[in-house]
CSV table of C-alpha atoms in Angstrom, one decimal:
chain,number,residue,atom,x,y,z
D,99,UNK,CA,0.0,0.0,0.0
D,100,UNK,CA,3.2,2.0,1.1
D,101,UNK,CA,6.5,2.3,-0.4
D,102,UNK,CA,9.1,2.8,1.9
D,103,UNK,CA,11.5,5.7,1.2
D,104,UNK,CA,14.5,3.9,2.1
D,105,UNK,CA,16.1,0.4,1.9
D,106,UNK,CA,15.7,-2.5,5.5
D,107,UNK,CA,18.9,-2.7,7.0
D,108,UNK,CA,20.4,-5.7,8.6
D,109,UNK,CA,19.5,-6.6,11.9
D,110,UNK,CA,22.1,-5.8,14.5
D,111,UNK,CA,24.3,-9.0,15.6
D,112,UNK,CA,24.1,-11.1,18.6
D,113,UNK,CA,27.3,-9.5,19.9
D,114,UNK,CA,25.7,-6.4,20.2
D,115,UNK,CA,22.7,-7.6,22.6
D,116,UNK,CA,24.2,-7.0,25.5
D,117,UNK,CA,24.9,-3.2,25.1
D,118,UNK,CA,21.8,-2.5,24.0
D,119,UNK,CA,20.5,-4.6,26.7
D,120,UNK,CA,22.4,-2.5,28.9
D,121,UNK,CA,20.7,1.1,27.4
D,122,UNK,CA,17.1,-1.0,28.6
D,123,UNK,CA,18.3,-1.5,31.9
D,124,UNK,CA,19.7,2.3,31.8
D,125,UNK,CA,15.7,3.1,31.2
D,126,UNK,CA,14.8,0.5,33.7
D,127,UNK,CA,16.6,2.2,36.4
D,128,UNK,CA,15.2,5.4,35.6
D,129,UNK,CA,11.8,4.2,35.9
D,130,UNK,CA,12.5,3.1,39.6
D,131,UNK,CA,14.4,6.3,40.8
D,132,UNK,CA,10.7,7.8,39.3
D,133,UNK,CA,9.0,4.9,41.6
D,134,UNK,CA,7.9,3.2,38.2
D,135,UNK,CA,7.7,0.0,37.8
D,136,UNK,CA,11.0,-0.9,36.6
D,137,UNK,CA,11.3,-1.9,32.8
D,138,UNK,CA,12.9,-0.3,30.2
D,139,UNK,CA,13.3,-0.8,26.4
D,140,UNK,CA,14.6,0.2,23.2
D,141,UNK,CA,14.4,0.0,19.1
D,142,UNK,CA,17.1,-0.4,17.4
D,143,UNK,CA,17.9,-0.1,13.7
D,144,UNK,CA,20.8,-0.7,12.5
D,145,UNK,CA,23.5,0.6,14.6
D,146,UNK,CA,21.3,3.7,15.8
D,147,UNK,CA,18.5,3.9,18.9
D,148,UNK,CA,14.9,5.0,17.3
D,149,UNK,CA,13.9,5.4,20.9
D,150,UNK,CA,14.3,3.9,24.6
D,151,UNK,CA,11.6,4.3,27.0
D,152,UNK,CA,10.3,3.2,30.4
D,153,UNK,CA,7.5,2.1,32.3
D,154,UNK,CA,5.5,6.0,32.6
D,155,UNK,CA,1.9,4.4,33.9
D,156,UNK,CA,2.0,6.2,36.8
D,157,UNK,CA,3.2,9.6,35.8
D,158,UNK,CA,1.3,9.5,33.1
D,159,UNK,CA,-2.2,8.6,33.8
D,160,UNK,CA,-2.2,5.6,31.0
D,161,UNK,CA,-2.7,2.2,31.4
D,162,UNK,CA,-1.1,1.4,28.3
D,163,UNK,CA,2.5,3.3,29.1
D,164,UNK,CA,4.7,-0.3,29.2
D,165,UNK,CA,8.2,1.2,28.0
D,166,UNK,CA,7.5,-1.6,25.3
D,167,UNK,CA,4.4,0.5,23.9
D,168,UNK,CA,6.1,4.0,24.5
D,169,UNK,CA,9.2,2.8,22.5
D,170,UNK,CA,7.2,1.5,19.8
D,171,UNK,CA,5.2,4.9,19.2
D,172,UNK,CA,7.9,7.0,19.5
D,173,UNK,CA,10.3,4.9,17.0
D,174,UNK,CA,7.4,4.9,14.6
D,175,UNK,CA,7.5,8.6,15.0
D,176,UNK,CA,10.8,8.9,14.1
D,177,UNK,CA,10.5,6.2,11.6
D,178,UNK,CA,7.4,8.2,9.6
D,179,UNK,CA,6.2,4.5,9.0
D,180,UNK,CA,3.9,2.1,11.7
D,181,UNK,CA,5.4,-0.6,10.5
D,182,UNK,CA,9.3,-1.0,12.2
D,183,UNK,CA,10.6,-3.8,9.6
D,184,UNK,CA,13.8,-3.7,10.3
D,185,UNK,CA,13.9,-3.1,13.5
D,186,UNK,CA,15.0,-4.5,17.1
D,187,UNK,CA,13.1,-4.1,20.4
D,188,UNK,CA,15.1,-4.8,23.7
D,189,UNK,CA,13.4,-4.8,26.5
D,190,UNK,CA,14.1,-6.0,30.2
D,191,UNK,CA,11.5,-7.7,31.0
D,192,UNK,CA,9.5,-10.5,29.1
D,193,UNK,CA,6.5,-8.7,27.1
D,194,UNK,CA,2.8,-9.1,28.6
D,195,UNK,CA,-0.2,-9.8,26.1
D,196,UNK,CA,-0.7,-5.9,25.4
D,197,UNK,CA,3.2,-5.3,24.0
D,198,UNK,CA,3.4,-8.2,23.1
D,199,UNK,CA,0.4,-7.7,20.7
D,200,UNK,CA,1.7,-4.3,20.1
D,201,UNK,CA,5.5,-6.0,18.4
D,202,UNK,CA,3.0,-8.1,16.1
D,203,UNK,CA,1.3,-4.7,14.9
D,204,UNK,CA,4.2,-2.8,14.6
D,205,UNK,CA,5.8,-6.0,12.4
D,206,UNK,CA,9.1,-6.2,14.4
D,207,UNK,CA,10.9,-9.1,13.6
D,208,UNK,CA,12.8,-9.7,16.3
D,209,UNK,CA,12.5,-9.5,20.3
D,210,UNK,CA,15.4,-9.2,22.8
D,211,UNK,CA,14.3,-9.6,26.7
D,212,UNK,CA,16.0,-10.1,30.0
D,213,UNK,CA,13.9,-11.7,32.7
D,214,UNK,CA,10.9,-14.1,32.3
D,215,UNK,CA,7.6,-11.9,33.3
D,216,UNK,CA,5.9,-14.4,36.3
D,217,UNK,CA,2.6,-12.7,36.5
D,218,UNK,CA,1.7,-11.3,32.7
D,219,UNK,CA,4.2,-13.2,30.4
D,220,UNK,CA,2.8,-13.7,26.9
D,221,UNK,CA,5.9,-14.8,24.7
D,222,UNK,CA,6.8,-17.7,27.2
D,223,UNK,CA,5.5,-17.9,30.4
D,224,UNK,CA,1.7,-17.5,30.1
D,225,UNK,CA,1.1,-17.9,26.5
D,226,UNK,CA,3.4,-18.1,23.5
D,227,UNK,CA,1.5,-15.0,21.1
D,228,UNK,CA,4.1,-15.3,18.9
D,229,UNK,CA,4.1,-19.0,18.0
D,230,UNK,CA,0.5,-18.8,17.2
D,231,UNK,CA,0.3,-19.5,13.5
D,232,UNK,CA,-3.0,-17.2,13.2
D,233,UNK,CA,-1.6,-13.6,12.4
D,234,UNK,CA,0.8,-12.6,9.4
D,235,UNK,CA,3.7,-11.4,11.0
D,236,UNK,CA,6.6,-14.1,12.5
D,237,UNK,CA,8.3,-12.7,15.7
D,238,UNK,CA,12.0,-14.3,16.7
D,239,UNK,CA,12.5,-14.0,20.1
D,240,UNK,CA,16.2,-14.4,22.0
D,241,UNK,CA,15.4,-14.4,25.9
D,242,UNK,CA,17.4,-14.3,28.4
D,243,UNK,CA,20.6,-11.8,28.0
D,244,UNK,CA,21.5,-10.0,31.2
D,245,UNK,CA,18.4,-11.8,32.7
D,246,UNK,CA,19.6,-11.9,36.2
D,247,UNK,CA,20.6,-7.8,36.5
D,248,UNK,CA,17.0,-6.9,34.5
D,249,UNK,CA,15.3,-9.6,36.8
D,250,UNK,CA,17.1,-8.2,40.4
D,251,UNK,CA,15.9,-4.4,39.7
D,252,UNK,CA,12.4,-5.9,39.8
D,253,UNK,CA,13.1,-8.2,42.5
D,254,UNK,CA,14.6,-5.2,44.7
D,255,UNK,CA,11.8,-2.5,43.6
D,256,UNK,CA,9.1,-4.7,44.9
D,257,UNK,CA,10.8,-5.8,48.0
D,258,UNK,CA,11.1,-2.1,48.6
D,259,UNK,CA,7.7,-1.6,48.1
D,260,UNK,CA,6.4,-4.5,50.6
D,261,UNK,CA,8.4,-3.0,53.2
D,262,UNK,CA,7.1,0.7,52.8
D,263,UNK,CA,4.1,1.6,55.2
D,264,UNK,CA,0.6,1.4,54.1
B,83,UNK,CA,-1.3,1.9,46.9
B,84,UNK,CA,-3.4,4.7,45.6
B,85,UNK,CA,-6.6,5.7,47.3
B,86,UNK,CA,-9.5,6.6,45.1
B,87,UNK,CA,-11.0,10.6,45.3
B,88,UNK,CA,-14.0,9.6,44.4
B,89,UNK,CA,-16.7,6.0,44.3
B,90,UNK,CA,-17.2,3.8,41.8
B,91,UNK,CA,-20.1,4.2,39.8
B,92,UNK,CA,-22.6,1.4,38.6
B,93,UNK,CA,-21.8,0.4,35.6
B,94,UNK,CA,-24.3,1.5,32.1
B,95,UNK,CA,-27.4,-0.9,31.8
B,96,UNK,CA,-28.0,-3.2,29.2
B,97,UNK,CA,-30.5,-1.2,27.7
B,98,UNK,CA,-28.1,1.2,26.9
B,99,UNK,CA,-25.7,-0.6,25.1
B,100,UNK,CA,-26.7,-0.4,21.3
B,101,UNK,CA,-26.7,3.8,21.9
B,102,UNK,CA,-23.5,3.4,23.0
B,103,UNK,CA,-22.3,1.3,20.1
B,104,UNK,CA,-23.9,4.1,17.8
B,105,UNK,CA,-21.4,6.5,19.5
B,106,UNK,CA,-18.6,3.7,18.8
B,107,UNK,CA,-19.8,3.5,15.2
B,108,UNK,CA,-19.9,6.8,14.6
B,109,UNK,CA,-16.0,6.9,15.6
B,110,UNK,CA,-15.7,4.1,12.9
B,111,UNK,CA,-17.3,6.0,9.6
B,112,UNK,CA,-14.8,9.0,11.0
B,113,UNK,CA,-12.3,6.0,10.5
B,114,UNK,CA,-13.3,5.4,7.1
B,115,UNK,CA,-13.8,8.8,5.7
B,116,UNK,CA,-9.8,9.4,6.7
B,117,UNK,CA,-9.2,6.1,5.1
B,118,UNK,CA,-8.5,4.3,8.3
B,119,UNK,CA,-9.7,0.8,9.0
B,120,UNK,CA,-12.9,2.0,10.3
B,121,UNK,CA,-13.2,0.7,14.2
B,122,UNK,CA,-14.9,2.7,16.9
B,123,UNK,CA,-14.8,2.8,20.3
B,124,UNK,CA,-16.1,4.3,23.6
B,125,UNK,CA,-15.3,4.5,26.7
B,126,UNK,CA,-18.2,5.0,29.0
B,127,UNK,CA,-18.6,5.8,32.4
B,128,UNK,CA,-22.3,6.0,34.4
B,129,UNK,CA,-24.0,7.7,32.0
B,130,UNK,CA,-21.0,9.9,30.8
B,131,UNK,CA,-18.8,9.6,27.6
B,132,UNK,CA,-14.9,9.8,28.8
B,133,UNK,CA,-13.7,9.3,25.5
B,134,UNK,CA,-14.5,8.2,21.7
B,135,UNK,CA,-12.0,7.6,19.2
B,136,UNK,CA,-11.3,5.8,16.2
B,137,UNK,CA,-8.2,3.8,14.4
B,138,UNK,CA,-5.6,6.5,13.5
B,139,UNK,CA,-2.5,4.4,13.2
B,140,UNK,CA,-1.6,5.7,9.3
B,141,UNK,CA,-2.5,9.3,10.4
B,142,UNK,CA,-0.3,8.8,13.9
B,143,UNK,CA,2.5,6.9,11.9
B,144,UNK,CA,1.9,4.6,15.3
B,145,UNK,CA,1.0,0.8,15.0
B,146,UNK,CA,-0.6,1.1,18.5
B,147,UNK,CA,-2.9,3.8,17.4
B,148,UNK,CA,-6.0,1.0,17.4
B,149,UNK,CA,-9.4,2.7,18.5
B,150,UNK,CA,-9.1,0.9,21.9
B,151,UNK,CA,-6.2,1.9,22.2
B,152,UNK,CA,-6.6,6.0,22.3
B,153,UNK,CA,-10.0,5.4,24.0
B,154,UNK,CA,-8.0,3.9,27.4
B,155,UNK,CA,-5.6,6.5,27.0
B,156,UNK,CA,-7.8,9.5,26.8
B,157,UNK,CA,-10.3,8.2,29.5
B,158,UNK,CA,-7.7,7.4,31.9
B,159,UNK,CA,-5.9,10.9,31.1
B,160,UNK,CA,-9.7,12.6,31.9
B,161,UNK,CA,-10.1,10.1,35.0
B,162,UNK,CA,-6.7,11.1,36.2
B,163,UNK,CA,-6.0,7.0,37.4
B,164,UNK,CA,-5.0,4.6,35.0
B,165,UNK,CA,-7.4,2.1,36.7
B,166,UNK,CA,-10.9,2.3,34.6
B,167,UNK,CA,-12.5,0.0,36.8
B,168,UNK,CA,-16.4,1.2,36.9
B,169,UNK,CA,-15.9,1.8,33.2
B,170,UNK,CA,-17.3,-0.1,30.2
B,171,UNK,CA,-15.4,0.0,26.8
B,172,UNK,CA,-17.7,-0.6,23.7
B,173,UNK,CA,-15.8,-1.4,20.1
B,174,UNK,CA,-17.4,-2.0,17.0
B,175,UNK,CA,-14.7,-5.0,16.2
B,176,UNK,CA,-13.6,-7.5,18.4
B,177,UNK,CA,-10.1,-6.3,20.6
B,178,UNK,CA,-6.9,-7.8,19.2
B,179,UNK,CA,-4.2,-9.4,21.4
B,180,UNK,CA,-2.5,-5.9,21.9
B,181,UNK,CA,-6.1,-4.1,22.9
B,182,UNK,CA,-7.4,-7.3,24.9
B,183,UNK,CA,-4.7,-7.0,26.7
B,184,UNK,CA,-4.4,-3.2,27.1
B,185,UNK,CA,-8.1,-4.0,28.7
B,186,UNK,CA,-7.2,-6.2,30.9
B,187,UNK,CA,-4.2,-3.9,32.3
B,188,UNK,CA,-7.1,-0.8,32.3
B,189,UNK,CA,-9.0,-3.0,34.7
B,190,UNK,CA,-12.2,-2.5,32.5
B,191,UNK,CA,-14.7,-4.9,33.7
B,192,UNK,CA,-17.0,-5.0,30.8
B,193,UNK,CA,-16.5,-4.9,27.1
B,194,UNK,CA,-19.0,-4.9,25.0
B,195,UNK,CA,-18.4,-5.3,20.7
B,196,UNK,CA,-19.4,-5.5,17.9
B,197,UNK,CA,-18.5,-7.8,14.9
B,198,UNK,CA,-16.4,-10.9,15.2
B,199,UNK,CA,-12.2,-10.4,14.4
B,200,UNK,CA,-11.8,-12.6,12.0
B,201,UNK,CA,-8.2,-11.5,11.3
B,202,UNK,CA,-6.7,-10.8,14.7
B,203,UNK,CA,-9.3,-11.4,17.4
B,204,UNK,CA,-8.3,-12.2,20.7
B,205,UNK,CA,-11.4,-12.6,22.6
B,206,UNK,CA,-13.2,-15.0,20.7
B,207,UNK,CA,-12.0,-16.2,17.7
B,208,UNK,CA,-8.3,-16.8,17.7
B,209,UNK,CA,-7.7,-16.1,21.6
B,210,UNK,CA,-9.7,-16.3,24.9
B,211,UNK,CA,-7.6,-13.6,26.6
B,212,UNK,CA,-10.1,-13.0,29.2
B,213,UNK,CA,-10.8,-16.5,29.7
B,214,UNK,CA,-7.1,-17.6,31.0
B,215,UNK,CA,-7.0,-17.9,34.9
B,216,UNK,CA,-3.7,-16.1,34.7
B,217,UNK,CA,-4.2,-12.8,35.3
B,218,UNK,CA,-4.9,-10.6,38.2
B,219,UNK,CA,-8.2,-9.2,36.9
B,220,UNK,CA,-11.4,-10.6,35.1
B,221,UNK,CA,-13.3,-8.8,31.9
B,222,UNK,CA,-16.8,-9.5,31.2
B,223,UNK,CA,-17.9,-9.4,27.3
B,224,UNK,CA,-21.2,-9.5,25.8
B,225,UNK,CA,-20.3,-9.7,21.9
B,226,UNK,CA,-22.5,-9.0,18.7
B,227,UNK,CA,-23.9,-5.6,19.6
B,228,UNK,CA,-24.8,-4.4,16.1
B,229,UNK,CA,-22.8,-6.7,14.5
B,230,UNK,CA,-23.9,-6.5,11.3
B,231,UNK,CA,-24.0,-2.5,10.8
B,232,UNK,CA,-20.2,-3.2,12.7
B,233,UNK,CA,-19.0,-5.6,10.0
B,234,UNK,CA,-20.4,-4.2,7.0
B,235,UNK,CA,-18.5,-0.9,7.4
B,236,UNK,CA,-15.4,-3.0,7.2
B,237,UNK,CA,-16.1,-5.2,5.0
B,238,UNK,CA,-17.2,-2.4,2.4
B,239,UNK,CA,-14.0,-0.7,3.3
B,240,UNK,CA,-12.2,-3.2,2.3
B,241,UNK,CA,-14.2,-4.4,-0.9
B,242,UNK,CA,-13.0,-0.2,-1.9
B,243,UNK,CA,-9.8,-0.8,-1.1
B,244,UNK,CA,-9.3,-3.7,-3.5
B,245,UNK,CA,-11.1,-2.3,-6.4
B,246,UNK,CA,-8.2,1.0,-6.1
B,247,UNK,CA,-5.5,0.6,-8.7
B,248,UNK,CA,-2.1,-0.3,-7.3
């Protein structure tokens, strides 16, 4: 329907995961010094960062404001095209249903996560949306890289949280 | 962890639904006349309209910019919580993955739509979202409110869209 003003690019390599993993967790920290749940992401393309966000539910007002879902929009903005072809979305914690949803839309081809999501997983834990074979988009997923620093910055925010008075 | 300013209000009666579905279809021809895939949808609370929107995601260059999507947003923005829990979203097509699940995170307890998802639909027909015992909250759904005047807007829309030269 659209031509694209500009060619895909290669998807960045494996040896690179762990630095962009590391810009997530960057994000993720923010989001707990903000007293956010504490997940962070970002789009790659290429060599460059399209966007890194973090979990903004609180501050602002929106349900939907997973880093996964901010990133997303805000690459696409930069991008001037919904659909993110070529492009790689780290994020440090497994994806629930709603981003995980969201990567299908947005046509991403390959997902990058750090720690399995216990309560709202939907690419492993709960429910595997991407190994459905009912939509028209294939997601890869590579799980696992820095896992244990993503998972402990959750683990530590909501052992904060339990101890805070009521 | 936050306490509400104000009660929760009873939710709209059954008896109501089909003029809220209007409002919800009315988004949807907006849709279609900016040559958008033509969903609806409404968020309603008591007997109040928080928000309306429609599918902007080629006007937004944003793959999340489904109907559902903007309606959570902006009623949660005007609620000032992102917990919409004596609201009722109504949608002219049944929610996707990314919108089910965007509903479930809202804490909506009652969605009410349209026609059947044939493509993508995570309620029904490809997906029980709602159905796992998973997750923390639990969505009620009545389904085929106006179905058919739902479905034939989109199925029209995309009977045009076909007959358009390349």
């Amino acid at each position: 329907m659209f031509d694209r003003p500009f060619e895909l690019l290669p998807l960045p390599s494996p040896e690179s995961y762990e630095k962009w993993m590391s810009v997530a967790l960057e994000e993720a920290e923010r989001a707990a010094a903000a007293d956010e749940v504490p997940v962070g992401a970002v789009v790659v393309r290429g060599d460059q960062v399209l966007s890194r966000c973090h979990e903004r539910k609180i501050a602002l007002s929106d349900p939907t404001a997973h880093a996964e879902i901010l990133a997303l929009r805000e690459a696409a903005r930069h991008y001037g095209d919904w659909r993110l072809e070529d492009c790689v979305l780290f994020v440090t914690l497994e994806p629930c249903p709603m981003c995980a949803g969201a990567i299908l839309l947005a046509r991403i081809p390959l997902v990058v996560y750090g720690a399995p999501n216990y309560k709202f997983g939907a690419v492993r834990t709960h429910l595997r949306l991407f190994e459905m074979d009912k939509w028209n988009h294939h997601v890869e997923v590579v799980e696992g890289v820095l896992a244990a620093k993503c998972g402990e910055l959750l683990t530590r925010f909501f052992a904060q949280r339990r101890q805070q008075p009521c």
